Amino acid sequence: MSAYTAPLQDMHFVLNELAGLEQISALPGCEEATAETVTAVLHEAGKFSSGVLAPLNRPGDVAGCRWEDGDVKTPAGFVEAYQQFVEGGWNGLNFPCEFGGQGLPKLVASPVLEMVMSANLGFSLCPLLTGGAIEALLLRGTPEQKATYLHRMVEGSWTGTMNLTEPQAGSDLGLIRSKAVPDGDHYRIYGQKIFITHGEHDMAENIIHLVLARLPDAPEGVKGISLFVVPKFLVNPDGSLGARNDVRCVSIEHKLGIHASPTAVLSYGDREGAIGYLVGEENRGVEYMFVMMNEARYTVGLQGVAVSERAYQLARSYAADRVQSKDLADPRGPSVAIIHHPDVRRMLMTMRALAEATRAVAYVVGAAIDQAHLAPDEAARQEARAFVDYMIPIHKGWATEASIEVANLGIQVHGGMGFIEETGAAQYLRDARITTIYEGTTGIQANDLVGRKTAREGGITARSLIARMQETVDRIDPVDADLAIIRDALARGIQDYTACVEWIVASYGSDIRAVHAGAVPFLKLAGIVCGGWQLARAADIATRRLVEAGSDRDFLSAKVITARFYAEHLMSRVAGLRQTVIHGAGSTMALPVERF
Ligand SMILES: Cc1cc2nc3c(=O)[nH]c(=O)nc-3n(C[C@H](O)[C@H](O)[C@H](O)COP(=O)(O)OP(=O)(O)OC[C@H]3O[C@@H](n4cnc5c(N)ncnc54)[C@H](O)[C@@H]3O)c2cc1C
């Protein structure tokens, strides 16, 4: 099995050339993110990810987690690796300095997260969920709650969880039944939560659960759900750990992938009721969760990038080693490594192009998140916020769906060995499989995209995205054949995307089911076009840099070739998706439910 090598050169290219690191470093509070600091941070993160986390990936997958009478043991080596993660300050990278974080922008945290997730997706889920819980407390916690929890959580010595799902309430959080009963200055929480990532484990001293539950007499549906902070161990006024709270891990799930991440069933209030504290106002829990979910969805999209990159690296190294069959152009010569065969090249190029395109879209969205929070000008903040809100379902849905395609191709490149667990190729497909499900399935992302984000705002943000993409087309001077192909493919993609946007806006009121029947194809179309947009920008910049003295010609010309491959092989899917979006609903909905 190949080692993980952080793709630092591509990361730096995307950060600097596409995502505008320089502008982000100029934002108030981001002054620390100088080019030298970012280079050093990425270098160290690469070393930590490949040296400490990646070697635990396969053993962690094989061993999985163990439940023992309410406690959960993570695989061998995970406790020590997590300790190193905390000591290295990796947990607090983009959290505020006032709580012990390093205050670096989201854009800089993105490649670091990508590396950690590429190296070991199961491990990475613990800090990911801690990050979600930190965001919740930063957003709505009282000063006392912030003082009690945030330093330890930002440091990582306490971890966090997000407790939404219940057996009857998955995509539809309005069905949540867990109860919160007022009891003096706190509440008693009762109910069962399922599928709680790192809901119990042995890597940290305390676990801070963020829990959605209903107050007595709360209104039905999502408007009657409140958010509570429920620590596993209660915290004494001096910050030390107090009594064990009434929350127990009843079991952990046996699942397809991410074996190193315990997925817990948590029971609240089997005895006296778990003590919880209200976060923010009553009945506004789902609203708060949605603000944080945007950020969590961003990170799950990055998981897609991370798995694609790792699957590509593994397939590339296998294809370079595995000797099989002769070169078509040299039938009398020796057998060659399979990387010489055109079909293997096609698979590797598809994997590479999707990894690079999803990374480029991800970091561009990451930069916009920073702009939305920190741009000094209100109009600039609003513009960035609209872009982020629109792009989150596209990035999350498309990058994760793409990772399944990439990991699947990775198995194919390995031939029979891909089906055998030892090579590790199968793990990436198994791990990738959850990313299109949690934090809102692709179907839920696509509903959000066509409904709230496109139709209900009359296509305003979609059209401004179209204008930005068109600017790229207009700017590209097709000085050579590659750029001409890339530019034309993008121009056609924009036309198809525009046609779908206009159809969705026009049809939503009269035939909402038809629009939603094409929601996932539309999301995929939007993702492919956005990826083509970013790779076209990359090819344009790379072409100009190629003529500069001292430029890295191998890297830059590979960028152009990858963009051309994407234009010819992936952008060509867009026309078909347009047909499906606009004309496919009839057959989707024709068969009566009882005939399935
Ligand atoms: C490994 C793992 C870790 C998880 N971690 C957490 C966690 O830490 N915290 C937490 O709270 N939850 C967690 N979850 C739960 C996860 O977020 C849910 O599984 C997910 O939101 C989907 O809900 P569900 O499983 O109930 O599926 P359902 O909601 O039952 O959906 C089933 C299918 O129906 C589709 N569907 C449902 N409604 C619609 C609709 N309106 N339109 C179109 N299609 C629809 C879905 O897209 C899906 O294909 C985790 C789950 C797993 C498996």
XYZ file of C-alpha atoms in Angstrom, residues 387 390-391 454 458-474 490-491 493-503 505 522 525-526 529-530 533:
41
model
C -22.104 32.888 -2.936
C -25.453 28.907 -2.951
C -22.250 26.899 -3.345
C -32.440 28.853 -6.879
C -35.762 33.881 -8.539
C -32.319 32.701 -9.673
C -30.521 35.872 -8.508
C -27.397 34.244 -7.038
C -27.301 31.631 -9.799
C -27.251 34.398 -12.400
C -24.446 36.268 -10.655
C -22.479 32.993 -10.606
C -23.162 32.652 -14.336
C -21.838 36.188 -14.884
C -18.637 35.357 -12.979
C -18.124 32.184 -14.999
C -18.763 34.079 -18.232
C -16.069 36.598 -17.236
C -13.589 33.715 -17.195
C -14.673 32.652 -20.693
C -14.285 36.221 -21.935
C -16.876 26.012 -20.344
C -18.943 28.291 -22.594
C -21.445 24.254 -19.934
C -22.546 27.733 -18.864
C -25.272 27.696 -21.540
C -26.597 24.348 -20.295
C -26.440 25.495 -16.692
C -28.230 28.751 -17.550
C -30.979 26.872 -19.394
C -31.569 24.688 -16.320
C -31.612 27.661 -13.930
C -34.178 29.485 -16.067
C -36.294 26.335 -16.400
C -37.201 29.357 -11.874
C -28.962 19.610 -11.606
C -24.428 19.532 -13.551
C -23.730 22.625 -11.438
C -19.591 23.276 -14.527
C -18.144 24.955 -11.413
C -14.791 26.970 -14.370
